């Protein structure tokens, strides 16, 4: 086993595991409250890859029936700089989208461009409704008019990793949300 402790790359833990658990429970309870009819289809649409840990925990806590699917979009390259266009890399392929309430599951809202684009895209496809649950939100970074329907935690403008979020594909498996040491994002 290589002697490398990934925790040493973290400046400080911003949201510890127990806090994440209660945040996710709160969102799950809100979803159960807002989608009360178990006979209507609710699709949790995870945006790969950053949402997978949040989505996995969230779906276990939601009591009503859900279906799951995934899309992959690109808005970021390998580092921290935002690019201006959104590309669909993996699309949602479903015939019967008209009877679907779609809840997009996202790791973090930054400029807001990804979610604004996806929301319009899925509404145009004819979904019954489109909402978004985001674990994290950086409102100070917003470049377009977009607000998620469910937000776990608003954070300041710091680059965070863990609980699904990466920097150049690393740190996704950390069980907490932490801030990377400055020198590692340079
Ligand atoms: P937006 O379109 O600018 O809102 O981009 C949101 C996407 O940027 C998220 O889904 C993340 O993939 C990425 N992102 C934004 N901020 C962070 C961060 O602090 N850590 C890791 N990824 C981030
Ligand atoms: Mg993402």
JSON list of C-alpha atoms and ligand atoms in Angstrom, two decimals:
[
{"chain": "A", "resi": 1, "resn": "UNK", "atom": "CA", "xyz": [0.00, 0.00, 0.00]},
{"chain": "A", "resi": 2, "resn": "UNK", "atom": "CA", "xyz": [1.43, 3.40, -1.03]},
{"chain": "A", "resi": 3, "resn": "UNK", "atom": "CA", "xyz": [1.84, 5.76, 1.91]},
{"chain": "A", "resi": 4, "resn": "UNK", "atom": "CA", "xyz": [-0.35, 8.65, 0.79]},
{"chain": "A", "resi": 5, "resn": "UNK", "atom": "CA", "xyz": [-2.98, 10.26, 2.96]},
{"chain": "A", "resi": 6, "resn": "UNK", "atom": "CA", "xyz": [-5.44, 12.14, 0.78]},
{"chain": "A", "resi": 7, "resn": "UNK", "atom": "CA", "xyz": [-6.74, 14.00, 3.86]},
{"chain": "A", "resi": 8, "resn": "UNK", "atom": "CA", "xyz": [-3.42, 15.85, 3.96]},
{"chain": "A", "resi": 9, "resn": "UNK", "atom": "CA", "xyz": [-4.42, 17.67, 0.74]},
{"chain": "A", "resi": 10, "resn": "UNK", "atom": "CA", "xyz": [-7.37, 19.26, 2.53]},
{"chain": "A", "resi": 11, "resn": "UNK", "atom": "CA", "xyz": [-7.01, 22.70, 4.10]},
{"chain": "A", "resi": 12, "resn": "UNK", "atom": "CA", "xyz": [-10.09, 22.31, 6.28]},
{"chain": "A", "resi": 13, "resn": "UNK", "atom": "CA", "xyz": [-13.29, 20.29, 6.47]},
{"chain": "A", "resi": 14, "resn": "UNK", "atom": "CA", "xyz": [-16.18, 22.55, 5.52]},
{"chain": "A", "resi": 15, "resn": "UNK", "atom": "CA", "xyz": [-19.07, 20.08, 5.99]},
{"chain": "A", "resi": 16, "resn": "UNK", "atom": "CA", "xyz": [-18.43, 16.95, 8.06]},
{"chain": "A", "resi": 17, "resn": "UNK", "atom": "CA", "xyz": [-20.17, 13.62, 7.45]},
{"chain": "A", "resi": 18, "resn": "UNK", "atom": "CA", "xyz": [-22.78, 13.99, 10.19]},
{"chain": "A", "resi": 19, "resn": "UNK", "atom": "CA", "xyz": [-23.79, 17.42, 8.91]},
{"chain": "A", "resi": 20, "resn": "UNK", "atom": "CA", "xyz": [-24.09, 16.08, 5.36]},
{"chain": "A", "resi": 21, "resn": "UNK", "atom": "CA", "xyz": [-26.32, 13.32, 6.67]},
{"chain": "A", "resi": 22, "resn": "UNK", "atom": "CA", "xyz": [-28.74, 15.77, 8.26]},
{"chain": "A", "resi": 23, "resn": "UNK", "atom": "CA", "xyz": [-28.69, 18.06, 5.21]},
{"chain": "A", "resi": 24, "resn": "UNK", "atom": "CA", "xyz": [-29.56, 15.15, 2.93]},
{"chain": "A", "resi": 25, "resn": "UNK", "atom": "CA", "xyz": [-32.29, 13.98, 5.34]},
{"chain": "A", "resi": 26, "resn": "UNK", "atom": "CA", "xyz": [-33.84, 17.46, 5.29]},
{"chain": "A", "resi": 27, "resn": "UNK", "atom": "CA", "xyz": [-33.90, 17.51, 1.49]},
{"chain": "A", "resi": 28, "resn": "UNK", "atom": "CA", "xyz": [-35.38, 14.00, 1.35]},
{"chain": "A", "resi": 29, "resn": "UNK", "atom": "CA", "xyz": [-38.15, 15.06, 3.76]},
{"chain": "A", "resi": 30, "resn": "UNK", "atom": "CA", "xyz": [-38.87, 18.16, 1.63]},
{"chain": "A", "resi": 31, "resn": "UNK", "atom": "CA", "xyz": [-39.10, 15.99, -1.49]},
{"chain": "A", "resi": 32, "resn": "UNK", "atom": "CA", "xyz": [-41.51, 13.55, 0.21]},
{"chain": "A", "resi": 33, "resn": "UNK", "atom": "CA", "xyz": [-43.62, 16.54, 1.26]},
{"chain": "A", "resi": 34, "resn": "UNK", "atom": "CA", "xyz": [-43.60, 18.17, -2.21]},
{"chain": "A", "resi": 35, "resn": "UNK", "atom": "CA", "xyz": [-44.24, 15.03, -4.28]},
{"chain": "A", "resi": 36, "resn": "UNK", "atom": "CA", "xyz": [-47.00, 13.41, -2.22]},
{"chain": "A", "resi": 37, "resn": "UNK", "atom": "CA", "xyz": [-48.66, 11.25, -4.91]},
{"chain": "A", "resi": 38, "resn": "UNK", "atom": "CA", "xyz": [-46.83, 7.90, -5.02]},
{"chain": "A", "resi": 39, "resn": "UNK", "atom": "CA", "xyz": [-48.60, 6.98, -8.27]},
{"chain": "A", "resi": 40, "resn": "UNK", "atom": "CA", "xyz": [-46.98, 9.84, -10.18]},
{"chain": "A", "resi": 41, "resn": "UNK", "atom": "CA", "xyz": [-43.54, 9.07, -11.57]},
{"chain": "A", "resi": 42, "resn": "UNK", "atom": "CA", "xyz": [-40.67, 10.97, -9.97]},
{"chain": "A", "resi": 43, "resn": "UNK", "atom": "CA", "xyz": [-37.34, 10.70, -11.76]},
{"chain": "A", "resi": 44, "resn": "UNK", "atom": "CA", "xyz": [-34.17, 11.55, -9.89]},
{"chain": "A", "resi": 45, "resn": "UNK", "atom": "CA", "xyz": [-31.85, 12.64, -12.68]},
{"chain": "A", "resi": 46, "resn": "UNK", "atom": "CA", "xyz": [-28.27, 12.63, -11.45]},
{"chain": "A", "resi": 47, "resn": "UNK", "atom": "CA", "xyz": [-25.73, 14.77, -13.25]},
{"chain": "A", "resi": 48, "resn": "UNK", "atom": "CA", "xyz": [-22.55, 12.73, -13.61]},
{"chain": "A", "resi": 49, "resn": "UNK", "atom": "CA", "xyz": [-20.22, 12.48, -11.96]},
{"chain": "A", "resi": 50, "resn": "UNK", "atom": "CA", "xyz": [-20.32, 14.93, -9.09]},
{"chain": "A", "resi": 51, "resn": "UNK", "atom": "CA", "xyz": [-23.83, 14.04, -7.90]},
{"chain": "A", "resi": 52, "resn": "UNK", "atom": "CA", "xyz": [-23.39, 10.30, -7.39]},
{"chain": "A", "resi": 53, "resn": "UNK", "atom": "CA", "xyz": [-22.64, 10.26, -3.66]},
{"chain": "A", "resi": 54, "resn": "UNK", "atom": "CA", "xyz": [-25.36, 12.81, -2.86]},
{"chain": "A", "resi": 55, "resn": "UNK", "atom": "CA", "xyz": [-27.82, 10.97, -5.09]},
{"chain": "A", "resi": 56, "resn": "UNK", "atom": "CA", "xyz": [-27.03, 7.58, -3.53]},
{"chain": "A", "resi": 57, "resn": "UNK", "atom": "CA", "xyz": [-27.60, 8.89, -0.01]},
{"chain": "A", "resi": 58, "resn": "UNK", "atom": "CA", "xyz": [-30.65, 10.96, -0.98]},
{"chain": "A", "resi": 59, "resn": "UNK", "atom": "CA", "xyz": [-32.50, 8.15, -2.74]},
{"chain": "A", "resi": 60, "resn": "UNK", "atom": "CA", "xyz": [-32.15, 5.91, 0.32]},
{"chain": "A", "resi": 61, "resn": "UNK", "atom": "CA", "xyz": [-33.80, 8.56, 2.50]},
{"chain": "A", "resi": 62, "resn": "UNK", "atom": "CA", "xyz": [-36.72, 9.39, 0.19]},
{"chain": "A", "resi": 63, "resn": "UNK", "atom": "CA", "xyz": [-39.73, 7.32, 1.21]},
{"chain": "A", "resi": 64, "resn": "UNK", "atom": "CA", "xyz": [-41.89, 7.63, -1.93]},
{"chain": "A", "resi": 65, "resn": "UNK", "atom": "CA", "xyz": [-41.10, 5.56, -5.04]},
{"chain": "A", "resi": 66, "resn": "UNK", "atom": "CA", "xyz": [-38.52, 7.07, -7.40]},
{"chain": "A", "resi": 67, "resn": "UNK", "atom": "CA", "xyz": [-36.89, 6.12, -10.65]},
{"chain": "A", "resi": 68, "resn": "UNK", "atom": "CA", "xyz": [-33.31, 7.09, -11.39]},
{"chain": "A", "resi": 69, "resn": "UNK", "atom": "CA", "xyz": [-31.38, 8.07, -14.46]},
{"chain": "A", "resi": 70, "resn": "UNK", "atom": "CA", "xyz": [-28.27, 10.01, -15.31]},
{"chain": "A", "resi": 71, "resn": "UNK", "atom": "CA", "xyz": [-27.05, 12.66, -17.70]},
{"chain": "A", "resi": 72, "resn": "UNK", "atom": "CA", "xyz": [-23.54, 13.87, -18.24]},
{"chain": "A", "resi": 73, "resn": "UNK", "atom": "CA", "xyz": [-22.77, 17.41, -19.23]},
{"chain": "A", "resi": 74, "resn": "UNK", "atom": "CA", "xyz": [-19.57, 19.34, -19.47]},
{"chain": "A", "resi": 75, "resn": "UNK", "atom": "CA", "xyz": [-19.24, 22.81, -18.09]},
{"chain": "A", "resi": 76, "resn": "UNK", "atom": "CA", "xyz": [-15.85, 22.54, -16.44]},
{"chain": "A", "resi": 77, "resn": "UNK", "atom": "CA", "xyz": [-12.54, 21.32, -17.85]},
{"chain": "A", "resi": 78, "resn": "UNK", "atom": "CA", "xyz": [-10.10, 19.55, -15.58]},
{"chain": "A", "resi": 79, "resn": "UNK", "atom": "CA", "xyz": [-9.49, 22.48, -13.26]},
{"chain": "A", "resi": 80, "resn": "UNK", "atom": "CA", "xyz": [-11.33, 25.31, -11.54]},
{"chain": "A", "resi": 81, "resn": "UNK", "atom": "CA", "xyz": [-12.06, 27.69, -14.41]},
{"chain": "A", "resi": 82, "resn": "UNK", "atom": "CA", "xyz": [-15.63, 27.90, -15.69]},
{"chain": "A", "resi": 83, "resn": "UNK", "atom": "CA", "xyz": [-16.18, 27.57, -19.42]},
{"chain": "A", "resi": 84, "resn": "UNK", "atom": "CA", "xyz": [-19.15, 29.32, -20.92]},
{"chain": "A", "resi": 85, "resn": "UNK", "atom": "CA", "xyz": [-20.93, 26.64, -22.88]},
{"chain": "A", "resi": 86, "resn": "UNK", "atom": "CA", "xyz": [-22.77, 23.52, -21.77]},
{"chain": "A", "resi": 87, "resn": "UNK", "atom": "CA", "xyz": [-22.45, 20.31, -23.79]},
{"chain": "A", "resi": 88, "resn": "UNK", "atom": "CA", "xyz": [-24.54, 17.19, -23.34]},
{"chain": "A", "resi": 89, "resn": "UNK", "atom": "CA", "xyz": [-22.21, 14.19, -23.28]},
{"chain": "A", "resi": 90, "resn": "UNK", "atom": "CA", "xyz": [-24.76, 11.60, -22.13]},
{"chain": "A", "resi": 91, "resn": "UNK", "atom": "CA", "xyz": [-28.41, 12.33, -22.84]},
{"chain": "A", "resi": 92, "resn": "UNK", "atom": "CA", "xyz": [-31.61, 11.08, -21.22]},
{"chain": "A", "resi": 93, "resn": "UNK", "atom": "CA", "xyz": [-33.26, 8.49, -23.44]},
{"chain": "A", "resi": 94, "resn": "UNK", "atom": "CA", "xyz": [-36.86, 7.93, -22.42]},
{"chain": "A", "resi": 95, "resn": "UNK", "atom": "CA", "xyz": [-39.94, 7.61, -24.59]},
{"chain": "A", "resi": 96, "resn": "UNK", "atom": "CA", "xyz": [-42.54, 8.68, -22.01]},
{"chain": "A", "resi": 97, "resn": "UNK", "atom": "CA", "xyz": [-41.11, 11.92, -20.65]},
{"chain": "A", "resi": 98, "resn": "UNK", "atom": "CA", "xyz": [-44.51, 13.69, -20.61]},
{"chain": "A", "resi": 99, "resn": "UNK", "atom": "CA", "xyz": [-45.62, 11.84, -17.46]},
{"chain": "A", "resi": 100, "resn": "UNK", "atom": "CA", "xyz": [-42.34, 12.40, -15.62]},
{"chain": "A", "resi": 101, "resn": "UNK", "atom": "CA", "xyz": [-41.68, 14.83, -12.81]},
{"chain": "A", "resi": 102, "resn": "UNK", "atom": "CA", "xyz": [-37.94, 15.32, -13.13]},
{"chain": "A", "resi": 103, "resn": "UNK", "atom": "CA", "xyz": [-35.80, 16.28, -10.18]},
{"chain": "A", "resi": 104, "resn": "UNK", "atom": "CA", "xyz": [-32.28, 17.06, -11.32]},
{"chain": "A", "resi": 105, "resn": "UNK", "atom": "CA", "xyz": [-29.70, 16.09, -8.70]},
{"chain": "A", "resi": 106, "resn": "UNK", "atom": "CA", "xyz": [-26.61, 18.28, -8.85]},
{"chain": "A", "resi": 107, "resn": "UNK", "atom": "CA", "xyz": [-23.53, 18.56, -6.67]},
{"chain": "A", "resi": 108, "resn": "UNK", "atom": "CA", "xyz": [-23.06, 22.31, -6.75]},
{"chain": "A", "resi": 109, "resn": "UNK", "atom": "CA", "xyz": [-24.45, 25.41, -8.47]},
{"chain": "A", "resi": 110, "resn": "UNK", "atom": "CA", "xyz": [-21.72, 27.81, -9.46]},
{"chain": "A", "resi": 111, "resn": "UNK", "atom": "CA", "xyz": [-22.34, 30.15, -12.42]},
{"chain": "A", "resi": 112, "resn": "UNK", "atom": "CA", "xyz": [-25.79, 28.55, -12.78]},
{"chain": "A", "resi": 113, "resn": "UNK", "atom": "CA", "xyz": [-25.26, 27.97, -16.49]},
{"chain": "A", "resi": 114, "resn": "UNK", "atom": "CA", "xyz": [-25.45, 24.16, -16.35]},
{"chain": "A", "resi": 115, "resn": "UNK", "atom": "CA", "xyz": [-28.76, 24.09, -14.50]},
{"chain": "A", "resi": 116, "resn": "UNK", "atom": "CA", "xyz": [-30.35, 26.91, -16.49]},
{"chain": "A", "resi": 117, "resn": "UNK", "atom": "CA", "xyz": [-29.48, 25.10, -19.70]},
{"chain": "A", "resi": 118, "resn": "UNK", "atom": "CA", "xyz": [-30.60, 21.66, -18.49]},
{"chain": "A", "resi": 119, "resn": "UNK", "atom": "CA", "xyz": [-33.86, 22.92, -17.05]},
{"chain": "A", "resi": 120, "resn": "UNK", "atom": "CA", "xyz": [-34.80, 24.55, -20.37]},
{"chain": "A", "resi": 121, "resn": "UNK", "atom": "CA", "xyz": [-33.65, 21.48, -22.29]},
{"chain": "A", "resi": 122, "resn": "UNK", "atom": "CA", "xyz": [-35.79, 19.05, -20.26]},
{"chain": "A", "resi": 123, "resn": "UNK", "atom": "CA", "xyz": [-38.84, 21.33, -20.28]},
{"chain": "A", "resi": 124, "resn": "UNK", "atom": "CA", "xyz": [-38.53, 21.58, -24.06]},
{"chain": "A", "resi": 125, "resn": "UNK", "atom": "CA", "xyz": [-38.45, 17.80, -24.24]},
{"chain": "A", "resi": 126, "resn": "UNK", "atom": "CA", "xyz": [-41.86, 17.87, -22.57]},
{"chain": "A", "resi": 127, "resn": "UNK", "atom": "CA", "xyz": [-41.30, 16.76, -18.98]},
{"chain": "A", "resi": 128, "resn": "UNK", "atom": "CA", "xyz": [-44.29, 17.30, -16.69]},
{"chain": "A", "resi": 129, "resn": "UNK", "atom": "CA", "xyz": [-42.08, 19.32, -14.34]},
{"chain": "A", "resi": 130, "resn": "UNK", "atom": "CA", "xyz": [-38.40, 20.03, -13.85]},
{"chain": "A", "resi": 131, "resn": "UNK", "atom": "CA", "xyz": [-36.87, 20.98, -10.51]},
{"chain": "A", "resi": 132, "resn": "UNK", "atom": "CA", "xyz": [-33.39, 20.76, -9.06]},
{"chain": "A", "resi": 133, "resn": "UNK", "atom": "CA", "xyz": [-31.89, 19.62, -5.76]},
{"chain": "A", "resi": 134, "resn": "UNK", "atom": "CA", "xyz": [-28.33, 20.84, -5.31]},
{"chain": "A", "resi": 135, "resn": "UNK", "atom": "CA", "xyz": [-26.18, 19.81, -2.40]},
{"chain": "A", "resi": 136, "resn": "UNK", "atom": "CA", "xyz": [-24.18, 23.04, -2.48]},
{"chain": "A", "resi": 137, "resn": "UNK", "atom": "CA", "xyz": [-24.70, 26.53, -3.82]},
{"chain": "A", "resi": 138, "resn": "UNK", "atom": "CA", "xyz": [-22.22, 29.36, -4.35]},
{"chain": "A", "resi": 139, "resn": "UNK", "atom": "CA", "xyz": [-24.61, 32.31, -4.88]},
{"chain": "A", "resi": 140, "resn": "UNK", "atom": "CA", "xyz": [-21.76, 34.84, -5.12]},
{"chain": "A", "resi": 141, "resn": "UNK", "atom": "CA", "xyz": [-20.55, 33.12, -8.32]},
{"chain": "A", "resi": 142, "resn": "UNK", "atom": "CA", "xyz": [-23.84, 33.36, -10.22]},
{"chain": "A", "resi": 143, "resn": "UNK", "atom": "CA", "xyz": [-23.62, 34.61, -13.83]},
{"chain": "A", "resi": 144, "resn": "UNK", "atom": "CA", "xyz": [-27.21, 33.87, -14.87]},
{"chain": "A", "resi": 145, "resn": "UNK", "atom": "CA", "xyz": [-30.60, 34.09, -13.18]},
{"chain": "A", "resi": 146, "resn": "UNK", "atom": "CA", "xyz": [-31.04, 30.62, -11.69]},
{"chain": "A", "resi": 147, "resn": "UNK", "atom": "CA", "xyz": [-31.98, 29.26, -8.28]},
{"chain": "A", "resi": 148, "resn": "UNK", "atom": "CA", "xyz": [-32.29, 25.59, -7.33]},
{"chain": "A", "resi": 149, "resn": "UNK", "atom": "CA", "xyz": [-35.52, 24.41, -5.70]},
{"chain": "A", "resi": 150, "resn": "UNK", "atom": "CA", "xyz": [-33.72, 22.52, -2.93]},
{"chain": "A", "resi": 151, "resn": "UNK", "atom": "CA", "xyz": [-30.31, 23.58, -1.65]},
{"chain": "A", "resi": 152, "resn": "UNK", "atom": "CA", "xyz": [-28.36, 21.70, 0.98]},
{"chain": "A", "resi": 153, "resn": "UNK", "atom": "CA", "xyz": [-25.95, 24.43, 1.95]},
{"chain": "A", "resi": 154, "resn": "UNK", "atom": "CA", "xyz": [-24.90, 27.82, 0.65]},
{"chain": "A", "resi": 155, "resn": "UNK", "atom": "CA", "xyz": [-21.13, 28.22, 0.73]},
{"chain": "A", "resi": 156, "resn": "UNK", "atom": "CA", "xyz": [-18.67, 31.01, 0.11]},
{"chain": "A", "resi": 157, "resn": "UNK", "atom": "CA", "xyz": [-16.52, 31.15, -3.01]},
{"chain": "A", "resi": 158, "resn": "UNK", "atom": "CA", "xyz": [-14.02, 28.43, -2.19]},
{"chain": "A", "resi": 159, "resn": "UNK", "atom": "CA", "xyz": [-13.15, 25.41, -4.31]},
{"chain": "A", "resi": 160, "resn": "UNK", "atom": "CA", "xyz": [-14.49, 22.35, -2.50]},
{"chain": "A", "resi": 161, "resn": "UNK", "atom": "CA", "xyz": [-13.95, 18.63, -3.02]},
{"chain": "A", "resi": 162, "resn": "UNK", "atom": "CA", "xyz": [-15.24, 15.37, -1.59]},
{"chain": "A", "resi": 163, "resn": "UNK", "atom": "CA", "xyz": [-18.67, 13.72, -1.29]},
{"chain": "A", "resi": 164, "resn": "UNK", "atom": "CA", "xyz": [-18.67, 13.39, -5.10]},
{"chain": "A", "resi": 165, "resn": "UNK", "atom": "CA", "xyz": [-16.95, 16.68, -5.97]},
{"chain": "A", "resi": 166, "resn": "UNK", "atom": "CA", "xyz": [-13.58, 16.51, -7.62]},
{"chain": "A", "resi": 167, "resn": "UNK", "atom": "CA", "xyz": [-10.56, 18.47, -8.59]},
{"chain": "A", "resi": 168, "resn": "UNK", "atom": "CA", "xyz": [-9.12, 16.98, -11.81]},
{"chain": "A", "resi": 169, "resn": "UNK", "atom": "CA", "xyz": [-11.01, 13.71, -10.99]},
{"chain": "A", "resi": 170, "resn": "UNK", "atom": "CA", "xyz": [-9.48, 13.37, -7.52]},
{"chain": "A", "resi": 171, "resn": "UNK", "atom": "CA", "xyz": [-11.06, 13.50, -4.04]},
{"chain": "A", "resi": 172, "resn": "UNK", "atom": "CA", "xyz": [-14.59, 12.35, -5.03]},
{"chain": "A", "resi": 173, "resn": "UNK", "atom": "CA", "xyz": [-14.54, 9.48, -2.53]},
{"chain": "A", "resi": 174, "resn": "UNK", "atom": "CA", "xyz": [-13.84, 11.63, 0.55]},
{"chain": "A", "resi": 175, "resn": "UNK", "atom": "CA", "xyz": [-16.82, 11.26, 2.93]},
{"chain": "A", "resi": 176, "resn": "UNK", "atom": "CA", "xyz": [-16.88, 15.00, 3.79]},
{"chain": "A", "resi": 177, "resn": "UNK", "atom": "CA", "xyz": [-16.83, 18.29, 1.85]},
{"chain": "A", "resi": 178, "resn": "UNK", "atom": "CA", "xyz": [-13.48, 19.98, 2.28]},
{"chain": "A", "resi": 179, "resn": "UNK", "atom": "CA", "xyz": [-11.50, 22.90, 0.93]},
{"chain": "A", "resi": 180, "resn": "UNK", "atom": "CA", "xyz": [-8.39, 21.99, -1.01]},
{"chain": "A", "resi": 181, "resn": "UNK", "atom": "CA", "xyz": [-5.11, 23.50, 0.01]},
{"chain": "A", "resi": 182, "resn": "UNK", "atom": "CA", "xyz": [-4.51, 26.56, -2.14]},
{"chain": "A", "resi": 183, "resn": "UNK", "atom": "CA", "xyz": [-1.24, 25.36, -3.64]},
{"chain": "A", "resi": 184, "resn": "UNK", "atom": "CA", "xyz": [-2.95, 22.26, -5.08]},
{"chain": "A", "resi": 185, "resn": "UNK", "atom": "CA", "xyz": [-5.41, 24.23, -7.24]},
{"chain": "A", "resi": 186, "resn": "UNK", "atom": "CA", "xyz": [-2.67, 26.37, -8.82]},
{"chain": "B", "resi": 1, "resn": "LIG", "atom": "P1", "xyz": [-22.06, 25.96, -13.29]},
{"chain": "B", "resi": 1, "resn": "LIG", "atom": "O1", "xyz": [-22.64, 25.69, -14.62]},
{"chain": "B", "resi": 1, "resn": "LIG", "atom": "O2", "xyz": [-21.01, 27.05, -13.35]},
{"chain": "B", "resi": 1, "resn": "LIG", "atom": "O3", "xyz": [-23.07, 26.24, -12.22]},
{"chain": "B", "resi": 1, "resn": "LIG", "atom": "O4", "xyz": [-21.20, 24.68, -12.93]},
{"chain": "B", "resi": 1, "resn": "LIG", "atom": "C1", "xyz": [-21.49, 23.80, -11.94]},
{"chain": "B", "resi": 1, "resn": "LIG", "atom": "C2", "xyz": [-20.49, 22.69, -12.02]},
{"chain": "B", "resi": 1, "resn": "LIG", "atom": "O5", "xyz": [-19.16, 23.18, -11.82]},
{"chain": "B", "resi": 1, "resn": "LIG", "atom": "C3", "xyz": [-20.70, 21.67, -10.93]},
{"chain": "B", "resi": 1, "resn": "LIG", "atom": "O6", "xyz": [-21.54, 20.64, -11.35]},
{"chain": "B", "resi": 1, "resn": "LIG", "atom": "C4", "xyz": [-19.30, 21.15, -10.67]},
{"chain": "B", "resi": 1, "resn": "LIG", "atom": "O7", "xyz": [-19.00, 20.08, -11.56]},
{"chain": "B", "resi": 1, "resn": "LIG", "atom": "C5", "xyz": [-18.40, 22.31, -11.01]},
{"chain": "B", "resi": 1, "resn": "LIG", "atom": "N1", "xyz": [-17.95, 23.02, -9.80]},
{"chain": "B", "resi": 1, "resn": "LIG", "atom": "C6", "xyz": [-18.26, 24.29, -9.45]},
{"chain": "B", "resi": 1, "resn": "LIG", "atom": "N2", "xyz": [-17.70, 24.63, -8.29]},
{"chain": "B", "resi": 1, "resn": "LIG", "atom": "C7", "xyz": [-17.02, 23.56, -7.87]},
{"chain": "B", "resi": 1, "resn": "LIG", "atom": "C8", "xyz": [-16.21, 23.28, -6.70]},
{"chain": "B", "resi": 1, "resn": "LIG", "atom": "O8", "xyz": [-16.01, 24.11, -5.79]},
{"chain": "B", "resi": 1, "resn": "LIG", "atom": "N3", "xyz": [-15.68, 22.04, -6.63]},
{"chain": "B", "resi": 1, "resn": "LIG", "atom": "C9", "xyz": [-15.85, 21.09, -7.59]},
{"chain": "B", "resi": 1, "resn": "LIG", "atom": "N4", "xyz": [-16.60, 21.30, -8.69]},
{"chain": "B", "resi": 1, "resn": "LIG", "atom": "C10", "xyz": [-17.17, 22.53, -8.83]},
{"chain": "B", "resi": 2, "resn": "LIG", "atom": "MG1", "xyz": [-21.17, 18.67, -11.89]}
]
